[in-house]
mmCIF file of C-alpha atoms in Angstrom:
data_model
loop_
_atom_site.group_PDB
_atom_site.id
_atom_site.type_symbol
_atom_site.label_atom_id
_atom_site.label_comp_id
_atom_site.label_asym_id
_atom_site.label_seq_id
_atom_site.Cartn_x
_atom_site.Cartn_y
_atom_site.Cartn_z
ATOM 1 C CA MET A 16 0.000 0.000 0.000
ATOM 2 C CA ARG A 17 1.308 3.428 -0.891
ATOM 3 C CA ARG A 18 2.316 5.293 2.280
ATOM 4 C CA THR A 19 2.060 9.038 2.431
ATOM 5 C CA ASP A 20 2.381 11.369 5.390
ATOM 6 C CA VAL A 21 0.261 14.462 5.218
ATOM 7 C CA HIS A 22 1.021 17.045 7.925
ATOM 8 C CA ARG A 23 -1.042 20.167 7.600
ATOM 9 C CA THR A 24 -1.619 22.778 10.270
ATOM 10 C CA VAL A 25 -4.885 24.627 10.463
ATOM 11 C CA ARG A 26 -3.763 28.241 10.473
ATOM 12 C CA GLY A 27 -7.001 29.746 11.730
ATOM 13 C CA LEU A 28 -9.629 28.369 14.049
ATOM 14 C CA PRO A 29 -12.533 27.097 11.931
ATOM 15 C CA ARG A 30 -15.924 28.566 12.528
ATOM 16 C CA PRO A 31 -17.448 27.114 15.759
ATOM 17 C CA ALA A 32 -20.543 25.912 13.934
ATOM 18 C CA LEU A 33 -18.402 24.159 11.321
ATOM 19 C CA ILE A 34 -16.344 22.400 13.990
ATOM 20 C CA ALA A 35 -19.437 21.416 15.962
ATOM 21 C CA ARG A 36 -21.020 19.827 12.892
ATOM 22 C CA ALA A 37 -17.815 17.962 12.084
ATOM 23 C CA LEU A 38 -17.492 16.578 15.594
ATOM 24 C CA ARG A 39 -21.109 15.515 15.773
ATOM 25 C CA ALA A 40 -20.429 13.430 12.675
ATOM 26 C CA LEU A 41 -17.317 11.761 14.079
ATOM 27 C CA ARG A 42 -17.363 8.153 15.153
ATOM 28 C CA VAL A 43 -14.019 6.860 16.398
ATOM 29 C CA VAL A 44 -13.324 3.123 16.276
ATOM 30 C CA PRO A 45 -10.648 1.633 18.590
ATOM 31 C CA LEU A 46 -7.562 -0.099 17.255
ATOM 32 C CA ALA A 47 -7.077 -3.847 17.698
ATOM 33 C CA LEU A 48 -3.915 -5.420 19.062
ATOM 34 C CA ALA A 49 -0.987 -6.379 16.873
ATOM 35 C CA SER A 50 -2.242 -9.954 17.162
ATOM 36 C CA GLY A 51 -5.531 -8.895 15.593
ATOM 37 C CA ALA A 52 -7.609 -9.601 18.701
ATOM 38 C CA PRO A 53 -8.723 -6.784 21.046
ATOM 39 C CA TRP A 54 -8.385 -6.999 24.814
ATOM 40 C CA PRO A 55 -11.700 -7.872 26.442
ATOM 41 C CA GLY A 56 -13.309 -4.743 27.800
ATOM 42 C CA CYS A 57 -10.522 -2.311 27.006
ATOM 43 C CA ALA A 58 -9.687 -2.495 23.336
ATOM 44 C CA ALA A 59 -10.768 1.130 23.194
ATOM 45 C CA PHE A 60 -7.587 2.021 25.027
ATOM 46 C CA ALA A 61 -5.162 -0.029 22.963
ATOM 47 C CA ALA A 62 -2.771 1.416 20.414
ATOM 48 C CA PRO A 63 -0.223 -0.455 18.286
ATOM 49 C CA ASP A 64 2.795 0.917 20.160
ATOM 50 C CA LEU A 65 1.246 0.216 23.569
ATOM 51 C CA ALA A 66 -0.674 -2.982 23.053
ATOM 52 C CA LYS A 67 1.249 -6.095 23.939
ATOM 53 C CA ALA A 68 -1.185 -8.477 25.577
ATOM 54 C CA GLY A 69 0.356 -10.673 28.209
ATOM 55 C CA SER A 70 3.380 -8.424 28.691
ATOM 56 C CA ALA A 71 4.854 -8.209 32.158
ATOM 57 C CA GLY A 72 4.784 -4.988 34.161
ATOM 58 C CA SER A 73 7.604 -6.128 36.518
ATOM 59 C CA ALA A 74 6.205 -5.760 40.044
ATOM 60 C CA LEU A 75 2.722 -5.344 38.591
ATOM 61 C CA GLY A 76 2.725 -8.799 37.036
ATOM 62 C CA THR A 77 1.122 -9.533 33.686
ATOM 63 C CA LEU A 78 -0.773 -6.665 32.085
ATOM 64 C CA PRO A 79 -3.449 -5.610 31.287
ATOM 65 C CA ALA A 80 -4.970 -6.019 34.752
ATOM 66 C CA THR A 81 -7.822 -4.689 36.891
ATOM 67 C CA PHE A 82 -7.420 -3.644 40.535
ATOM 68 C CA ALA A 83 -10.558 -2.731 42.490
ATOM 69 C CA GLY A 84 -11.887 -2.199 45.981
ATOM 70 C CA LEU A 85 -13.779 0.065 48.392
ATOM 71 C CA LEU A 86 -11.790 3.071 49.595
ATOM 72 C CA PRO A 87 -12.634 5.181 52.653
ATOM 73 C CA CYS A 88 -14.525 8.417 52.084
ATOM 74 C CA PRO A 89 -14.719 11.227 54.678
ATOM 75 C CA ASP A 90 -18.244 12.364 53.793
ATOM 76 C CA CYS A 91 -19.854 9.387 52.055
ATOM 77 C CA VAL A 92 -20.402 5.679 52.704
ATOM 78 C CA GLY A 93 -17.362 4.752 50.647
ATOM 79 C CA ALA A 94 -15.710 5.126 47.254
ATOM 80 C CA ARG A 95 -15.624 2.158 44.885
ATOM 81 C CA CYS A 96 -12.461 2.410 42.827
ATOM 82 C CA GLN A 97 -11.453 0.413 39.745
ATOM 83 C CA ILE A 98 -8.109 0.900 38.000
ATOM 84 C CA ASN A 99 -7.283 -0.807 34.696
ATOM 85 C CA LEU A 100 -3.521 -0.831 34.052
ATOM 86 C CA LEU A 101 -2.506 -1.284 30.423
ATOM 87 C CA PRO A 102 0.855 -2.284 28.929
ATOM 88 C CA GLY A 103 2.954 0.637 27.794
ATOM 89 C CA GLY A 104 2.080 2.992 30.651
ATOM 90 C CA ALA A 105 -1.590 3.981 30.297
ATOM 91 C CA TYR A 106 -4.405 3.480 32.788
ATOM 92 C CA MET A 107 -8.144 4.061 33.181
ATOM 93 C CA ARG A 108 -9.785 4.717 36.555
ATOM 94 C CA ARG A 109 -13.421 4.757 37.638
ATOM 95 C CA SER A 110 -14.359 6.249 41.038
ATOM 96 C CA THR A 111 -17.909 5.776 42.362
ATOM 97 C CA TYR A 112 -18.786 7.782 45.475
ATOM 98 C CA LEU A 113 -21.613 6.145 47.449
ATOM 99 C CA LEU A 114 -23.909 8.887 48.723
ATOM 100 C CA ASN A 115 -27.276 8.679 50.396
ATOM 101 C CA GLY A 116 -29.762 7.883 47.673
ATOM 102 C CA ARG A 117 -27.411 8.453 44.740
ATOM 103 C CA ASP A 118 -23.931 7.653 43.418
ATOM 104 C CA GLU A 119 -21.460 9.997 41.740
ATOM 105 C CA VAL A 120 -19.190 8.422 39.104
ATOM 106 C CA TYR A 121 -16.000 9.957 37.683
ATOM 107 C CA TYR A 122 -13.443 8.651 35.171
ATOM 108 C CA ASP A 123 -9.778 9.392 34.592
ATOM 109 C CA LEU A 124 -7.459 8.383 31.767
ATOM 110 C CA GLY A 125 -3.754 8.949 32.318
ATOM 111 C CA ALA A 126 -0.251 7.506 32.495
ATOM 112 C CA TRP A 127 1.339 5.221 35.071
ATOM 113 C CA SER A 128 5.004 4.803 35.964
ATOM 114 C CA ILE A 129 7.114 2.931 38.523
ATOM 115 C CA ALA A 130 9.315 5.037 40.819
ATOM 116 C CA GLY A 131 12.794 3.977 41.894
ATOM 117 C CA ASP A 132 11.441 2.569 45.162
ATOM 118 C CA GLY A 133 8.893 0.427 43.314
ATOM 119 C CA THR A 134 5.930 2.729 44.009
ATOM 120 C CA LEU A 135 3.254 2.930 41.319
ATOM 121 C CA ILE A 136 2.509 6.545 40.333
ATOM 122 C CA LEU A 137 -0.721 7.397 38.535
ATOM 123 C CA SER A 138 -0.729 10.772 36.816
ATOM 124 C CA GLY A 139 -4.171 12.118 35.881
ATOM 125 C CA ASP A 140 -5.972 15.437 35.809
ATOM 126 C CA ARG A 141 -8.717 14.984 38.390
ATOM 127 C CA GLU A 142 -6.655 13.755 41.334
ATOM 128 C CA GLY A 143 -3.174 14.870 40.321
ATOM 129 C CA ASP A 144 -0.482 12.286 41.092
ATOM 130 C CA THR A 145 -1.445 9.396 43.378
ATOM 131 C CA ARG A 146 1.010 6.829 44.741
ATOM 132 C CA TRP A 147 0.431 3.144 45.439
ATOM 133 C CA ALA A 148 2.654 0.528 47.037
ATOM 134 C CA VAL A 149 2.628 -2.723 45.032
ATOM 135 C CA GLU A 150 2.441 -5.891 47.119
ATOM 136 C CA GLU A 151 3.210 -9.141 45.279
ATOM 137 C CA ALA A 152 1.403 -7.889 42.149
ATOM 138 C CA ARG A 153 -1.885 -8.609 43.920
ATOM 139 C CA THR A 154 -2.554 -5.512 46.025
ATOM 140 C CA LEU A 155 -2.211 -1.764 45.524
ATOM 141 C CA ARG A 156 -2.007 0.147 48.805
ATOM 142 C CA LYS A 157 -2.337 3.926 48.680
ATOM 143 C CA VAL A 158 0.622 5.769 50.243
ATOM 144 C CA ASP A 159 1.713 9.355 50.827
ATOM 145 C CA ARG A 160 4.617 11.078 49.060
ATOM 146 C CA ARG A 161 7.060 9.504 51.542
ATOM 147 C CA GLY A 162 5.771 6.013 50.850
ATOM 148 C CA ASN A 163 3.921 5.632 54.164
ATOM 149 C CA PRO A 164 0.541 3.810 54.074
ATOM 150 C CA LEU A 165 -2.455 6.031 54.755
ATOM 151 C CA ASP A 166 -4.020 5.514 58.178
ATOM 152 C CA SER A 167 -7.614 4.741 57.256
ATOM 153 C CA LYS A 168 -10.459 2.340 57.929
ATOM 154 C CA PRO A 169 -11.148 0.437 55.784
ATOM 155 C CA PRO A 170 -7.578 0.268 54.432
ATOM 156 C CA SER A 171 -6.928 2.290 51.280
ATOM 157 C CA GLU A 172 -6.112 -0.705 49.088
ATOM 158 C CA LEU A 173 -7.212 -2.345 45.863
ATOM 159 C CA THR A 174 -6.920 -6.037 44.999
ATOM 160 C CA ARG A 175 -6.232 -7.633 41.644
ATOM 161 C CA ARG A 176 -9.226 -9.153 39.865
ATOM 162 C CA PRO A 177 -8.924 -12.580 38.188
ATOM 163 C CA THR A 178 -9.677 -11.091 34.764
ATOM 164 C CA LEU A 179 -9.736 -7.674 33.161
ATOM 165 C CA GLU A 180 -13.071 -5.924 33.844
ATOM 166 C CA ALA A 181 -14.612 -3.668 31.206
ATOM 167 C CA MET A 182 -15.394 0.046 31.590
ATOM 168 C CA GLU A 183 -17.689 2.309 29.614
ATOM 169 C CA PRO A 184 -16.213 5.706 30.533
ATOM 170 C CA ARG A 185 -17.499 9.226 29.976
ATOM 171 C CA LEU A 186 -14.797 11.874 30.235
ATOM 172 C CA LYS A 187 -13.041 14.821 28.622
ATOM 173 C CA LEU A 188 -10.058 14.023 26.378
ATOM 174 C CA SER A 189 -7.356 16.399 25.153
ATOM 175 C CA GLY A 190 -5.301 15.422 22.156
ATOM 176 C CA MET A 191 -4.459 15.754 18.478
ATOM 177 C CA PHE A 192 -6.394 15.074 15.318
ATOM 178 C CA ARG A 193 -3.895 14.135 12.625
ATOM 179 C CA TYR A 194 -3.999 12.837 9.060
ATOM 180 C CA MET A 195 -1.157 10.402 8.410
ATOM 181 C CA ALA A 196 -0.615 7.442 6.091
ATOM 182 C CA ASP A 197 -4.048 7.839 4.492
ATOM 183 C CA ALA A 198 -5.807 7.651 7.857
ATOM 184 C CA ALA A 199 -7.204 10.134 10.379
ATOM 185 C CA ARG A 200 -6.352 9.515 14.039
ATOM 186 C CA PHE A 201 -7.021 11.012 17.445
ATOM 187 C CA ARG A 202 -4.196 10.788 19.989
ATOM 188 C CA GLU A 203 -4.884 11.401 23.691
ATOM 189 C CA CYS A 204 -1.973 13.396 25.095
ATOM 190 C CA ARG A 205 -1.369 12.122 28.639
ATOM 191 C CA SER A 206 -1.644 8.390 27.943
ATOM 192 C CA GLY A 207 -0.463 8.363 24.317
ATOM 193 C CA LEU A 208 -3.387 6.123 23.340
ATOM 194 C CA GLN A 209 -4.825 6.713 19.908
ATOM 195 C CA TRP A 210 -7.792 5.709 17.788
ATOM 196 C CA PRO A 211 -8.533 5.920 14.049
ATOM 197 C CA VAL A 212 -11.247 8.423 13.103
ATOM 198 C CA GLU A 213 -13.941 7.591 10.601
ATOM 199 C CA MET A 214 -13.278 9.706 7.502
ATOM 200 C CA SER A 215 -16.677 11.272 7.016
ATOM 201 C CA GLY A 216 -18.308 14.668 7.161
ATOM 202 C CA GLU A 217 -15.977 17.610 7.629
ATOM 203 C CA TYR A 218 -13.321 15.799 9.673
ATOM 204 C CA ARG A 219 -10.536 17.436 7.617
ATOM 205 C CA THR A 220 -11.255 20.769 9.311
ATOM 206 C CA LEU A 221 -9.782 19.198 12.449
ATOM 207 C CA GLU A 222 -6.524 17.878 10.991
ATOM 208 C CA ARG A 223 -3.484 18.708 13.107
ATOM 209 C CA VAL A 224 -5.589 20.606 15.628
ATOM 210 C CA TYR A 225 -5.017 20.190 19.360
ATOM 211 C CA THR A 226 -8.566 19.446 20.475
ATOM 212 C CA VAL A 227 -10.522 19.048 23.702
ATOM 213 C CA LEU A 228 -13.574 16.805 23.500
ATOM 214 C CA GLN A 229 -16.228 15.494 25.853
ATOM 215 C CA VAL A 230 -16.663 11.807 24.982
ATOM 216 C CA ARG A 231 -18.048 8.506 26.137
ATOM 217 C CA ILE A 232 -16.819 5.027 25.205
ATOM 218 C CA GLU A 233 -19.480 2.357 24.757
ATOM 219 C CA PRO A 234 -19.952 -0.890 22.815
ATOM 220 C CA ARG A 235 -21.307 -0.264 19.326
ATOM 221 C CA PRO A 236 -21.855 -2.579 16.345
ATOM 222 C CA LYS A 237 -18.694 -3.124 14.320
ATOM 223 C CA MET A 238 -18.413 -1.323 11.007
ATOM 224 C CA GLU A 239 -17.225 -4.623 9.536
ATOM 225 C CA GLY A 240 -18.044 -8.056 10.905
ATOM 226 C CA LYS A 241 -20.401 -9.141 13.659
ATOM 227 C CA GLY A 242 -20.639 -8.195 17.314
ATOM 228 C CA PRO A 243 -19.972 -4.969 19.244
ATOM 229 C CA GLU A 244 -16.689 -3.170 19.837
ATOM 230 C CA PRO A 245 -15.741 -0.280 22.181
ATOM 231 C CA THR A 246 -16.256 2.987 20.293
ATOM 232 C CA LEU A 247 -15.295 6.560 21.159
ATOM 233 C CA ILE A 248 -18.349 8.799 20.721
ATOM 234 C CA VAL A 249 -17.917 12.571 20.672
ATOM 235 C CA GLU A 250 -20.613 14.190 22.805
ATOM 236 C CA LYS A 251 -19.377 17.760 22.834
ATOM 237 C CA PHE A 252 -16.703 19.866 21.207
ATOM 238 C CA VAL A 253 -14.963 21.855 23.963
ATOM 239 C CA ASP A 254 -12.035 23.684 22.392
ATOM 240 C CA ALA A 255 -9.541 23.687 19.509
ATOM 241 C CA MET A 256 -6.045 25.189 19.627
ATOM 242 C CA PRO A 257 -4.375 25.281 16.205
ATOM 243 C CA GLY A 258 -0.590 25.082 16.456
ATOM 244 C CA ARG A 259 -0.547 23.276 19.825
ATOM 245 C CA ARG A 260 0.946 19.774 20.045
ATOM 246 C CA CYS A 261 0.747 16.942 22.553
ATOM 247 C CA ASP A 262 4.466 17.164 23.282
ATOM 248 C CA GLU A 263 4.234 20.843 24.178
ATOM 249 C CA GLN A 264 3.641 21.987 27.733
ATOM 250 C CA PRO A 265 0.200 23.592 28.060
ATOM 251 C CA PRO A 266 0.135 27.304 28.814
ATOM 252 C CA GLN A 267 0.688 27.719 32.540
ATOM 253 C CA SER A 268 -1.667 29.833 34.610
ATOM 254 C CA ASP A 269 -0.396 32.408 37.083
ATOM 255 C CA LEU A 270 -0.863 31.765 40.795
ATOM 256 C CA GLU A 271 -1.861 35.370 41.374
ATOM 257 C CA ASP A 272 -4.723 37.258 39.734
ATOM 258 C CA SER A 273 -6.333 34.068 38.428
ATOM 259 C CA ARG A 274 -9.713 32.775 39.502
ATOM 260 C CA TRP A 275 -9.277 29.268 40.920
ATOM 261 C CA ARG A 276 -12.170 26.838 41.321
ATOM 262 C CA PRO A 277 -11.701 23.663 43.416
ATOM 263 C CA VAL A 278 -12.348 20.417 41.543
ATOM 264 C CA ARG A 279 -11.105 18.085 44.282
ATOM 265 C CA ILE A 280 -10.902 18.457 48.065
ATOM 266 C CA GLY A 281 -9.004 15.644 49.763
ATOM 267 C CA ASP A 282 -10.101 12.445 48.033
ATOM 268 C CA ARG A 283 -13.468 13.828 46.903
ATOM 269 C CA SER A 284 -14.360 15.448 43.623
ATOM 270 C CA VAL A 285 -16.258 18.709 43.960
ATOM 271 C CA THR A 286 -19.779 18.847 42.521
ATOM 272 C CA VAL A 287 -21.866 21.979 42.902
ATOM 273 C CA PRO A 288 -25.662 21.584 43.234
ATOM 274 C CA ALA A 289 -27.747 23.592 40.800
ATOM 275 C CA ASP A 290 -29.067 25.840 43.590
ATOM 276 C CA GLN A 291 -25.621 26.633 45.042
ATOM 277 C CA ARG A 292 -22.803 28.932 43.948
ATOM 278 C CA GLU A 293 -19.459 27.418 43.075
ATOM 279 C CA PRO A 294 -16.511 27.941 45.458
ATOM 280 C CA TRP A 295 -13.526 29.950 44.197
ATOM 281 C CA ILE A 296 -10.567 32.072 45.269
ATOM 282 C CA VAL A 297 -8.423 34.820 43.744
ATOM 283 C CA LEU A 298 -4.978 35.767 45.070
ATOM 284 C CA GLU A 299 -4.613 39.499 44.437
ATOM 285 C CA SER A 300 -0.996 40.314 43.587
ATOM 286 C CA ILE A 301 -1.041 43.998 44.591
ATOM 287 C CA SER A 302 -2.817 43.789 47.956
ATOM 288 C CA LYS A 303 -1.649 40.236 48.817
ATOM 289 C CA ARG A 304 -5.208 39.445 49.825
ATOM 290 C CA VAL A 305 -7.213 36.371 48.938
ATOM 291 C CA THR A 306 -10.914 36.743 48.233
ATOM 292 C CA GLY A 307 -13.542 34.320 47.068
ATOM 293 C CA SER A 308 -16.417 32.112 48.122
ATOM 294 C CA GLY A 309 -16.724 28.833 49.958
ATOM 295 C CA GLY A 310 -19.854 28.068 47.974
ATOM 296 C CA CYS A 311 -22.130 29.679 50.559
ATOM 297 C CA ASN A 312 -20.208 32.407 52.365
ATOM 298 C CA ARG A 313 -17.869 35.065 51.046
ATOM 299 C CA ILE A 314 -14.316 34.500 52.311
ATOM 300 C CA SER A 315 -11.266 36.729 52.559
ATOM 301 C CA GLY A 316 -7.827 36.770 54.133
ATOM 302 C CA ARG A 317 -4.165 37.320 53.377
ATOM 303 C CA TYR A 318 -1.486 35.091 51.898
ATOM 304 C CA GLN A 319 2.283 34.763 51.591
ATOM 305 C CA ALA A 320 3.753 33.077 48.502
ATOM 306 C CA GLY A 321 7.323 32.071 47.750
ATOM 307 C CA SER A 322 9.031 29.666 45.362
ATOM 308 C CA GLY A 323 6.657 26.716 45.665
ATOM 309 C CA THR A 324 5.485 27.800 49.119
ATOM 310 C CA LEU A 325 2.116 29.259 50.032
ATOM 311 C CA ARG A 326 0.463 30.067 53.345
ATOM 312 C CA PHE A 327 -2.948 31.596 54.049
ATOM 313 C CA SER A 328 -3.983 33.556 57.113
ATOM 314 C CA PRO A 329 -7.142 32.401 58.957
ATOM 315 C CA MET A 330 -10.060 33.157 56.658
ATOM 316 C CA ILE A 331 -12.805 35.603 57.525
ATOM 317 C CA SER A 332 -16.216 34.596 56.217
ATOM 318 C CA SER A 333 -19.774 35.870 56.251
ATOM 319 C CA GLN A 334 -22.180 33.992 58.485
ATOM 320 C CA MET A 335 -24.886 32.775 56.135
ATOM 321 C CA ALA A 336 -26.388 29.332 56.638
ATOM 322 C CA CYS A 337 -26.805 27.024 53.639
ATOM 323 C CA PRO A 338 -28.339 23.539 53.328
ATOM 324 C CA ALA A 339 -24.959 21.843 52.742
ATOM 325 C CA MET A 340 -21.910 23.309 54.491
ATOM 326 C CA ASP A 341 -19.582 20.276 54.466
ATOM 327 C CA MET A 342 -17.821 21.232 51.229
ATOM 328 C CA GLU A 343 -17.204 24.807 52.386
ATOM 329 C CA ALA A 344 -15.836 23.628 55.736
ATOM 330 C CA ALA A 345 -13.499 21.154 54.015
ATOM 331 C CA PHE A 346 -12.329 23.859 51.595
ATOM 332 C CA LEU A 347 -11.515 26.270 54.434
ATOM 333 C CA ARG A 348 -9.627 23.545 56.352
ATOM 334 C CA ALA A 349 -7.561 22.802 53.249
ATOM 335 C CA LEU A 350 -6.662 26.478 52.818
ATOM 336 C CA ASN A 351 -5.687 26.717 56.474
ATOM 337 C CA ASP A 352 -3.382 23.674 56.177
ATOM 338 C CA THR A 353 -1.732 24.771 52.898
ATOM 339 C CA ARG A 354 2.052 25.204 52.981
ATOM 340 C CA ARG A 355 3.125 24.349 49.425
ATOM 341 C CA TYR A 356 1.756 24.566 45.896
ATOM 342 C CA ARG A 357 2.490 23.612 42.301
ATOM 343 C CA ILE A 358 0.923 24.568 38.982
ATOM 344 C CA ARG A 359 0.611 22.260 35.983
ATOM 345 C CA GLY A 360 -0.975 24.037 33.065
ATOM 346 C CA ARG A 361 -4.344 25.234 34.355
ATOM 347 C CA ILE A 362 -4.325 23.049 37.488
ATOM 348 C CA LEU A 363 -3.243 24.378 40.908
ATOM 349 C CA GLU A 364 -2.398 21.810 43.590
ATOM 350 C CA LEU A 365 -2.335 22.951 47.233
ATOM 351 C CA MET A 366 -0.355 20.726 49.633
ATOM 352 C CA ASP A 367 0.543 20.562 53.306
ATOM 353 C CA GLY A 368 4.090 20.776 54.635
ATOM 354 C CA ASP A 369 4.744 17.096 53.834
ATOM 355 C CA GLY A 370 3.591 17.449 50.241
ATOM 356 C CA LYS A 371 0.244 15.723 50.805
ATOM 357 C CA PRO A 372 -2.332 17.011 48.286
ATOM 358 C CA LEU A 373 -5.131 18.911 50.010
ATOM 359 C CA VAL A 374 -7.119 20.498 47.210
ATOM 360 C CA GLY A 375 -6.901 20.639 43.427
ATOM 361 C CA LEU A 376 -8.177 23.745 41.647
ATOM 362 C CA GLU A 377 -8.556 24.664 37.992
ATOM 363 C CA GLU A 378 -8.269 28.109 36.501
ATOM 364 C CA ARG A 379 -11.683 29.463 35.605
ATOM 365 C CA ASN A 380 -11.377 33.123 34.743
ATOM 366 C CA LEU A 381 -14.662 34.756 33.867
ATOM 367 C CA LYS A 382 -14.589 36.470 30.497
#
């Protein structure tokens, strides 16, 4: 087959309506393994350079593999966690928070690595970096940055399942659309996983564009042959950044004079009820004051920031009463305990003096 590489950069952002129509028409079909047979339940996350079924992950044993269990949760019954580790350094995680009368489910797709001390490090957007001690390839035990097990009941550990267990995730993906060797592909940046894109509609408007999409991955009938296969379905076009590449660092937000919204407090993701305002803070560079909202009450105080260090004074807040105050109280405790910080792109991580993550925030400046 004739092989041609076509690399074209979209020089101007296409019209939003044009992009939206193109993305609504996209249907992305996952790649099969080099052997020609997809992994059960996770072929949607396999790419030719990553997919080596049965490969060994050293201390992790044979991959792919599923680890799952019930983790402690400070303000819910518990958090069911499932992590699928794939060969080549990619993972998928599902977290289900068990609340009274309803569950909240979140997904992450990211990269895993093994530290020098044998600790498994999962790098994803929602929870930042998490660390797990690997015990005989059968158990993952959550540890702090120093490698010490977390003191919790029940224990913060996941056990290996006999077989790989499927997921049908719904999440936001950031990556590249690219036309190469007579085929269109989407490559997710953090994990490196990629899928071919059906060449229909106006897909060419997206070639070589760094794109953010809201997607879900579900079984769908195969385009050829019988039976279903995991398929990436674009639900919403979020953003396109012509000229950006996966291997480039994303633009980094400034600590000061940016509006930061918490997306995770402790081990819990932040969800804001429809009848409640979202929490946020702004660190004002000139006055060195911090202002914002806990979600119910206005908050204010002062701060001191250095090279990777950050400390807040005790916060002053209004005294309104709201139906649910737990999130605001947890947010204020996290600010009070903050001693360090780091910024990765548009994500701000606040940590205590030992480097333990307290709260993750994303930049959300109002235009």
